[in-house]
Amino acid sequence: MLHWLRTNLEQIRRNINEAAYKSGRKPEDIKLIAVSKTVPMETIKAAWEMGVTDFGENRVQELTEKFNELPEAKWHLIGHLQKNKVKYIVDKVVLIHSLDSYPLAEEINKRAVARGKCLDVLIQVNVAREPTKFGLDLSEVDDFINAVKDLPGLAVKGLMTIAPFVGDPEAVRPVFRELKKKFDALKTMEIPSAEMKYLSMGMSNDYRIAIEEGANLVRIGTRIFGERKK
């Protein structure tokens, strides 16, 4: 059943292993997040049975529906998060990858505190300054961390970026390198409210380059599940 899925996963794991060794790390240091947007539950459950533990969703409604069918999996919100949708995922996600504004941080904090929780979040950084993408400028990250440090309902656990989609993945290596540099700088500062644990970089097109440049979370969809249905 779904032999193509097993083949895809085996190839990705081999690639992750090679990139990890190339960057001087162990394969187990890299976490694969299977991006399951528009993917049917039977396929997601098959991936789960093949050892995938973490799934990433872009939309809140789709995440909540899938969470209800597979609550034992670890669910990540990787897409842009609107303030009015936070309340639906507070008790469902292990990590929000896309914190990109102070008002959103306040809303996450409010909803998490009301549930007696502290939510792990990543700050989304628009390293390439693409006008069509969300995220802070690199120069804003330090001040943002300082601004959210007293919000008890969220814990900054690292940084995330989406690199420009280009034909040659090598072209985005500098983007990943820049974010890793910021990640390392923040790590050496040992800020109690901003533990630099996760660096979420790399998707189907460029995940090997991202790992070579220091990513420890990669978000892969098409290479696992095939082209998305429109």
PDB file of C-alpha atoms in Angstrom:
ATOM      1  CA  MET A   1       0.000   0.000   0.000  1.00  0.00           C
ATOM      2  CA  LEU A   2       1.295   3.458  -0.989  1.00  0.00           C
ATOM      3  CA  HIS A   3       4.702   2.138  -2.050  1.00  0.00           C
ATOM      4  CA  TRP A   4       5.451   5.503  -3.650  1.00  0.00           C
ATOM      5  CA  LEU A   5       5.108   7.169  -0.246  1.00  0.00           C
ATOM      6  CA  ARG A   6       7.588   4.793   1.370  1.00  0.00           C
ATOM      7  CA  THR A   7       9.999   5.303  -1.535  1.00  0.00           C
ATOM      8  CA  ASN A   8       9.755   9.090  -1.214  1.00  0.00           C
ATOM      9  CA  LEU A   9      10.314   9.008   2.536  1.00  0.00           C
ATOM     10  CA  GLU A  10      13.305   6.694   2.220  1.00  0.00           C
ATOM     11  CA  GLN A  11      14.905   9.012  -0.349  1.00  0.00           C
ATOM     12  CA  ILE A  12      14.322  12.091   1.805  1.00  0.00           C
ATOM     13  CA  ARG A  13      15.765  10.406   4.870  1.00  0.00           C
ATOM     14  CA  ARG A  14      18.860   9.438   2.889  1.00  0.00           C
ATOM     15  CA  ASN A  15      19.248  13.023   1.724  1.00  0.00           C
ATOM     16  CA  ILE A  16      18.774  14.342   5.260  1.00  0.00           C
ATOM     17  CA  ASN A  17      21.397  11.906   6.540  1.00  0.00           C
ATOM     18  CA  GLU A  18      23.917  12.980   3.896  1.00  0.00           C
ATOM     19  CA  ALA A  19      23.319  16.693   4.500  1.00  0.00           C
ATOM     20  CA  ALA A  20      23.547  16.208   8.264  1.00  0.00           C
ATOM     21  CA  TYR A  21      26.916  14.474   8.011  1.00  0.00           C
ATOM     22  CA  LYS A  22      28.096  17.151   5.580  1.00  0.00           C
ATOM     23  CA  SER A  23      27.274  19.800   8.195  1.00  0.00           C
ATOM     24  CA  GLY A  24      29.040  17.855  10.945  1.00  0.00           C
ATOM     25  CA  ARG A  25      25.889  16.703  12.717  1.00  0.00           C
ATOM     26  CA  LYS A  26      24.017  13.470  13.313  1.00  0.00           C
ATOM     27  CA  PRO A  27      20.885  12.661  11.270  1.00  0.00           C
ATOM     28  CA  GLU A  28      18.862  12.420  14.477  1.00  0.00           C
ATOM     29  CA  ASP A  29      19.608  16.115  15.093  1.00  0.00           C
ATOM     30  CA  ILE A  30      17.365  16.992  12.121  1.00  0.00           C
ATOM     31  CA  LYS A  31      13.580  16.842  12.513  1.00  0.00           C
ATOM     32  CA  LEU A  32      11.452  16.185   9.440  1.00  0.00           C
ATOM     33  CA  ILE A  33       8.109  17.981   9.383  1.00  0.00           C
ATOM     34  CA  ALA A  34       5.841  16.536   6.711  1.00  0.00           C
ATOM     35  CA  VAL A  35       3.791  19.369   5.226  1.00  0.00           C
ATOM     36  CA  SER A  36       0.371  17.795   4.861  1.00  0.00           C
ATOM     37  CA  LYS A  37      -1.616  20.695   3.374  1.00  0.00           C
ATOM     38  CA  THR A  38      -4.436  19.296   1.152  1.00  0.00           C
ATOM     39  CA  VAL A  39      -3.173  15.736   1.753  1.00  0.00           C
ATOM     40  CA  PRO A  40      -5.966  13.232   2.574  1.00  0.00           C
ATOM     41  CA  MET A  41      -6.005  11.657   6.026  1.00  0.00           C
ATOM     42  CA  GLU A  42      -5.467   8.121   4.743  1.00  0.00           C
ATOM     43  CA  THR A  43      -2.133   9.219   3.263  1.00  0.00           C
ATOM     44  CA  ILE A  44      -1.168  11.133   6.414  1.00  0.00           C
ATOM     45  CA  LYS A  45      -1.961   8.088   8.547  1.00  0.00           C
ATOM     46  CA  ALA A  46       0.133   5.925   6.210  1.00  0.00           C
ATOM     47  CA  ALA A  47       3.060   8.329   6.657  1.00  0.00           C
ATOM     48  CA  TRP A  48       2.514   8.154  10.425  1.00  0.00           C
ATOM     49  CA  GLU A  49       2.719   4.374  10.277  1.00  0.00           C
ATOM     50  CA  MET A  50       5.971   4.741   8.302  1.00  0.00           C
ATOM     51  CA  GLY A  51       7.530   6.667  11.159  1.00  0.00           C
ATOM     52  CA  VAL A  52       6.639  10.308  10.450  1.00  0.00           C
ATOM     53  CA  THR A  53       5.746  11.908  13.797  1.00  0.00           C
ATOM     54  CA  ASP A  54       5.466  15.618  12.934  1.00  0.00           C
ATOM     55  CA  PHE A  55       3.109  17.247  10.440  1.00  0.00           C
ATOM     56  CA  GLY A  56       2.896  20.869   9.339  1.00  0.00           C
ATOM     57  CA  GLU A  57      -0.241  22.683   8.258  1.00  0.00           C
ATOM     58  CA  ASN A  58      -0.662  26.133   6.732  1.00  0.00           C
ATOM     59  CA  ARG A  59      -4.310  26.690   7.577  1.00  0.00           C
ATOM     60  CA  VAL A  60      -5.932  26.576  10.983  1.00  0.00           C
ATOM     61  CA  GLN A  61      -9.178  24.914   9.899  1.00  0.00           C
ATOM     62  CA  GLU A  62      -7.371  22.100   8.125  1.00  0.00           C
ATOM     63  CA  LEU A  63      -5.045  21.614  11.087  1.00  0.00           C
ATOM     64  CA  THR A  64      -7.912  21.327  13.582  1.00  0.00           C
ATOM     65  CA  GLU A  65      -9.766  18.816  11.411  1.00  0.00           C
ATOM     66  CA  LYS A  66      -6.705  16.641  10.971  1.00  0.00           C
ATOM     67  CA  PHE A  67      -5.711  16.936  14.630  1.00  0.00           C
ATOM     68  CA  ASN A  68      -9.077  15.473  15.566  1.00  0.00           C
ATOM     69  CA  GLU A  69      -8.382  12.443  13.364  1.00  0.00           C
ATOM     70  CA  LEU A  70      -4.761  11.937  14.473  1.00  0.00           C
ATOM     71  CA  PRO A  71      -4.276  13.662  17.858  1.00  0.00           C
ATOM     72  CA  GLU A  72      -1.279  11.497  18.746  1.00  0.00           C
ATOM     73  CA  ALA A  73       0.819  13.133  16.014  1.00  0.00           C
ATOM     74  CA  LYS A  74       2.726  16.365  16.630  1.00  0.00           C
ATOM     75  CA  TRP A  75       1.120  19.207  14.707  1.00  0.00           C
ATOM     76  CA  HIS A  76       2.942  22.384  13.652  1.00  0.00           C
ATOM     77  CA  LEU A  77       1.355  25.596  12.362  1.00  0.00           C
ATOM     78  CA  ILE A  78       3.754  26.703   9.643  1.00  0.00           C
ATOM     79  CA  GLY A  79       1.620  29.190   7.674  1.00  0.00           C
ATOM     80  CA  HIS A  80       0.667  32.789   8.378  1.00  0.00           C
ATOM     81  CA  LEU A  81      -1.473  32.921  11.520  1.00  0.00           C
ATOM     82  CA  GLN A  82      -4.281  35.436  11.889  1.00  0.00           C
ATOM     83  CA  LYS A  83      -5.074  36.708  15.382  1.00  0.00           C
ATOM     84  CA  ASN A  84      -8.710  35.590  15.224  1.00  0.00           C
ATOM     85  CA  LYS A  85      -7.649  31.985  14.552  1.00  0.00           C
ATOM     86  CA  VAL A  86      -5.247  31.550  17.489  1.00  0.00           C
ATOM     87  CA  LYS A  87      -7.956  30.327  19.863  1.00  0.00           C
ATOM     88  CA  TYR A  88      -8.608  27.261  17.701  1.00  0.00           C
ATOM     89  CA  ILE A  89      -5.073  25.843  17.866  1.00  0.00           C
ATOM     90  CA  VAL A  90      -3.759  26.729  21.328  1.00  0.00           C
ATOM     91  CA  ASP A  91      -4.344  23.199  22.608  1.00  0.00           C
ATOM     92  CA  LYS A  92      -3.451  21.430  19.355  1.00  0.00           C
ATOM     93  CA  VAL A  93      -0.005  22.546  18.178  1.00  0.00           C
ATOM     94  CA  VAL A  94       3.452  21.730  19.519  1.00  0.00           C
ATOM     95  CA  LEU A  95       5.048  24.661  17.715  1.00  0.00           C
ATOM     96  CA  ILE A  96       3.970  27.812  15.868  1.00  0.00           C
ATOM     97  CA  HIS A  97       6.608  28.610  13.232  1.00  0.00           C
ATOM     98  CA  SER A  98       5.192  31.934  12.078  1.00  0.00           C
ATOM     99  CA  LEU A  99       5.163  34.533  14.844  1.00  0.00           C
ATOM    100  CA  ASP A 100       5.654  37.762  12.891  1.00  0.00           C
ATOM    101  CA  SER A 101       4.117  40.642  14.870  1.00  0.00           C
ATOM    102  CA  TYR A 102       3.641  41.914  18.408  1.00  0.00           C
ATOM    103  CA  PRO A 103      -0.190  41.944  18.188  1.00  0.00           C
ATOM    104  CA  LEU A 104      -0.067  38.242  17.244  1.00  0.00           C
ATOM    105  CA  ALA A 105       2.275  37.574  20.182  1.00  0.00           C
ATOM    106  CA  GLU A 106      -0.191  39.307  22.512  1.00  0.00           C
ATOM    107  CA  GLU A 107      -3.059  37.190  21.211  1.00  0.00           C
ATOM    108  CA  ILE A 108      -1.097  33.936  21.554  1.00  0.00           C
ATOM    109  CA  ASN A 109      -0.161  34.969  25.068  1.00  0.00           C
ATOM    110  CA  LYS A 110      -3.741  35.811  26.019  1.00  0.00           C
ATOM    111  CA  ARG A 111      -5.183  32.559  24.700  1.00  0.00           C
ATOM    112  CA  ALA A 112      -2.386  30.408  26.134  1.00  0.00           C
ATOM    113  CA  VAL A 113      -2.572  31.983  29.605  1.00  0.00           C
ATOM    114  CA  ALA A 114      -6.346  31.452  29.633  1.00  0.00           C
ATOM    115  CA  ARG A 115      -5.701  27.727  29.090  1.00  0.00           C
ATOM    116  CA  GLY A 116      -2.869  27.589  31.613  1.00  0.00           C
ATOM    117  CA  LYS A 117      -0.366  26.907  28.842  1.00  0.00           C
ATOM    118  CA  CYS A 118       2.879  28.283  27.460  1.00  0.00           C
ATOM    119  CA  LEU A 119       3.118  27.889  23.679  1.00  0.00           C
ATOM    120  CA  ASP A 120       6.414  27.328  21.897  1.00  0.00           C
ATOM    121  CA  VAL A 121       6.895  29.707  18.970  1.00  0.00           C
ATOM    122  CA  LEU A 122       9.453  30.544  16.305  1.00  0.00           C
ATOM    123  CA  ILE A 123       9.985  34.061  15.016  1.00  0.00           C
ATOM    124  CA  GLN A 124       9.487  34.228  11.261  1.00  0.00           C
ATOM    125  CA  VAL A 125      12.193  36.279   9.580  1.00  0.00           C
ATOM    126  CA  ASN A 126      11.938  37.543   6.007  1.00  0.00           C
ATOM    127  CA  VAL A 127      15.675  37.342   5.352  1.00  0.00           C
ATOM    128  CA  ALA A 128      15.366  38.030   1.620  1.00  0.00           C
ATOM    129  CA  ARG A 129      12.950  40.940   2.216  1.00  0.00           C
ATOM    130  CA  GLU A 130      10.444  39.551  -0.257  1.00  0.00           C
ATOM    131  CA  PRO A 131       7.390  41.854  -0.358  1.00  0.00           C
ATOM    132  CA  THR A 132       5.038  38.902  -0.854  1.00  0.00           C
ATOM    133  CA  LYS A 133       6.180  37.104   2.310  1.00  0.00           C
ATOM    134  CA  PHE A 134       5.502  37.686   5.973  1.00  0.00           C
ATOM    135  CA  GLY A 135       8.184  37.966   8.635  1.00  0.00           C
ATOM    136  CA  LEU A 136      10.385  40.421  10.456  1.00  0.00           C
ATOM    137  CA  ASP A 137      13.451  42.009   8.957  1.00  0.00           C
ATOM    138  CA  LEU A 138      16.693  40.613  10.378  1.00  0.00           C
ATOM    139  CA  SER A 139      17.382  44.002  11.949  1.00  0.00           C
ATOM    140  CA  GLU A 140      14.118  43.827  13.935  1.00  0.00           C
ATOM    141  CA  VAL A 141      14.634  40.461  15.613  1.00  0.00           C
ATOM    142  CA  ASP A 142      16.538  41.605  18.715  1.00  0.00           C
ATOM    143  CA  ASP A 143      14.048  44.332  19.582  1.00  0.00           C
ATOM    144  CA  PHE A 144      11.141  41.954  18.973  1.00  0.00           C
ATOM    145  CA  ILE A 145      12.584  39.363  21.361  1.00  0.00           C
ATOM    146  CA  ASN A 146      12.962  42.083  23.958  1.00  0.00           C
ATOM    147  CA  ALA A 147       9.360  43.204  23.365  1.00  0.00           C
ATOM    148  CA  VAL A 148       7.844  39.732  23.937  1.00  0.00           C
ATOM    149  CA  LYS A 149      10.098  38.623  26.790  1.00  0.00           C
ATOM    150  CA  ASP A 150       7.525  39.337  29.502  1.00  0.00           C
ATOM    151  CA  LEU A 151       4.649  37.447  27.867  1.00  0.00           C
ATOM    152  CA  PRO A 152       4.265  34.287  30.005  1.00  0.00           C
ATOM    153  CA  GLY A 153       2.046  32.460  27.523  1.00  0.00           C
ATOM    154  CA  LEU A 154       4.669  32.016  24.845  1.00  0.00           C
ATOM    155  CA  ALA A 155       8.260  30.840  24.699  1.00  0.00           C
ATOM    156  CA  VAL A 156      10.504  31.794  21.793  1.00  0.00           C
ATOM    157  CA  LYS A 157      12.343  28.633  20.731  1.00  0.00           C
ATOM    158  CA  GLY A 158      14.141  29.792  17.604  1.00  0.00           C
ATOM    159  CA  LEU A 159      13.794  31.275  14.135  1.00  0.00           C
ATOM    160  CA  MET A 160      12.124  30.381  10.850  1.00  0.00           C
ATOM    161  CA  THR A 161      12.440  31.601   7.286  1.00  0.00           C
ATOM    162  CA  ILE A 162      11.059  30.803   3.854  1.00  0.00           C
ATOM    163  CA  ALA A 163      13.694  31.263   1.186  1.00  0.00           C
ATOM    164  CA  PRO A 164      12.839  32.584  -2.289  1.00  0.00           C
ATOM    165  CA  PHE A 165      11.763  29.838  -4.685  1.00  0.00           C
ATOM    166  CA  VAL A 166      14.418  29.649  -7.383  1.00  0.00           C
ATOM    167  CA  GLY A 167      15.504  27.144  -9.985  1.00  0.00           C
ATOM    168  CA  ASP A 168      18.915  26.552  -8.436  1.00  0.00           C
ATOM    169  CA  PRO A 169      18.707  25.903  -4.658  1.00  0.00           C
ATOM    170  CA  GLU A 170      22.359  26.935  -4.327  1.00  0.00           C
ATOM    171  CA  ALA A 171      21.229  30.499  -4.963  1.00  0.00           C
ATOM    172  CA  VAL A 172      19.449  30.652  -1.596  1.00  0.00           C
ATOM    173  CA  ARG A 173      22.378  29.368   0.474  1.00  0.00           C
ATOM    174  CA  PRO A 174      23.237  32.954   1.564  1.00  0.00           C
ATOM    175  CA  VAL A 175      19.695  33.380   2.926  1.00  0.00           C
ATOM    176  CA  PHE A 176      20.062  30.337   5.178  1.00  0.00           C
ATOM    177  CA  ARG A 177      23.584  31.372   6.150  1.00  0.00           C
ATOM    178  CA  GLU A 178      22.369  34.816   7.246  1.00  0.00           C
ATOM    179  CA  LEU A 179      19.658  33.384   9.483  1.00  0.00           C
ATOM    180  CA  LYS A 180      22.056  30.850  11.010  1.00  0.00           C
ATOM    181  CA  LYS A 181      24.415  33.718  11.816  1.00  0.00           C
ATOM    182  CA  LYS A 182      21.608  35.564  13.651  1.00  0.00           C
ATOM    183  CA  PHE A 183      20.560  32.306  15.373  1.00  0.00           C
ATOM    184  CA  ASP A 184      24.107  31.711  16.642  1.00  0.00           C
ATOM    185  CA  ALA A 185      24.484  35.316  17.796  1.00  0.00           C
ATOM    186  CA  LEU A 186      21.271  35.082  19.823  1.00  0.00           C
ATOM    187  CA  LYS A 187      22.342  31.734  21.229  1.00  0.00           C
ATOM    188  CA  THR A 188      25.592  33.156  22.599  1.00  0.00           C
ATOM    189  CA  MET A 189      23.609  35.925  24.327  1.00  0.00           C
ATOM    190  CA  GLU A 190      21.774  33.256  26.385  1.00  0.00           C
ATOM    191  CA  ILE A 191      18.519  35.227  26.614  1.00  0.00           C
ATOM    192  CA  PRO A 192      16.287  33.380  29.143  1.00  0.00           C
ATOM    193  CA  SER A 193      13.088  34.165  27.222  1.00  0.00           C
ATOM    194  CA  ALA A 194      14.496  33.176  23.818  1.00  0.00           C
ATOM    195  CA  GLU A 195      16.070  29.740  23.764  1.00  0.00           C
ATOM    196  CA  MET A 196      17.615  29.215  20.339  1.00  0.00           C
ATOM    197  CA  LYS A 197      16.678  25.545  20.043  1.00  0.00           C
ATOM    198  CA  TYR A 198      15.133  25.320  16.574  1.00  0.00           C
ATOM    199  CA  LEU A 199      16.164  26.718  13.218  1.00  0.00           C
ATOM    200  CA  SER A 200      13.313  26.017  10.804  1.00  0.00           C
ATOM    201  CA  MET A 201      14.642  26.405   7.253  1.00  0.00           C
ATOM    202  CA  GLY A 202      14.291  24.470   4.050  1.00  0.00           C
ATOM    203  CA  MET A 203      11.430  23.034   2.019  1.00  0.00           C
ATOM    204  CA  SER A 204      11.122  20.471  -0.772  1.00  0.00           C
ATOM    205  CA  ASN A 205      13.219  22.518  -3.180  1.00  0.00           C
ATOM    206  CA  ASP A 206      16.101  23.469  -0.883  1.00  0.00           C
ATOM    207  CA  TYR A 207      16.092  21.389   2.310  1.00  0.00           C
ATOM    208  CA  ARG A 208      19.504  19.833   1.697  1.00  0.00           C
ATOM    209  CA  ILE A 209      21.128  23.272   1.367  1.00  0.00           C
ATOM    210  CA  ALA A 210      19.254  24.427   4.487  1.00  0.00           C
ATOM    211  CA  ILE A 211      20.555  21.482   6.528  1.00  0.00           C
ATOM    212  CA  GLU A 212      24.096  22.080   5.309  1.00  0.00           C
ATOM    213  CA  GLU A 213      23.722  25.666   6.570  1.00  0.00           C
ATOM    214  CA  GLY A 214      22.420  24.659  10.001  1.00  0.00           C
ATOM    215  CA  ALA A 215      18.677  23.937   9.854  1.00  0.00           C
ATOM    216  CA  ASN A 216      17.413  21.386  12.359  1.00  0.00           C
ATOM    217  CA  LEU A 217      13.747  21.549  11.306  1.00  0.00           C
ATOM    218  CA  VAL A 218      12.867  21.057   7.624  1.00  0.00           C
ATOM    219  CA  ARG A 219       9.353  21.423   6.217  1.00  0.00           C
ATOM    220  CA  ILE A 220       8.848  19.055   3.286  1.00  0.00           C
ATOM    221  CA  GLY A 221       5.578  18.469   1.449  1.00  0.00           C
ATOM    222  CA  THR A 222       5.769  17.932  -2.306  1.00  0.00           C
ATOM    223  CA  ARG A 223       8.801  15.612  -2.148  1.00  0.00           C
ATOM    224  CA  ILE A 224       6.858  13.371   0.239  1.00  0.00           C
ATOM    225  CA  PHE A 225       3.259  13.591  -0.962  1.00  0.00           C
ATOM    226  CA  GLY A 226       3.615  14.701  -4.574  1.00  0.00           C
ATOM    227  CA  GLU A 227       2.226  17.791  -6.272  1.00  0.00           C
ATOM    228  CA  ARG A 228      -0.710  19.368  -4.458  1.00  0.00           C
ATOM    229  CA  LYS A 229      -4.235  19.228  -5.785  1.00  0.00           C
ATOM    230  CA  LYS A 230      -5.481  22.700  -6.624  1.00  0.00           C
TER     231      LYS A 230
END
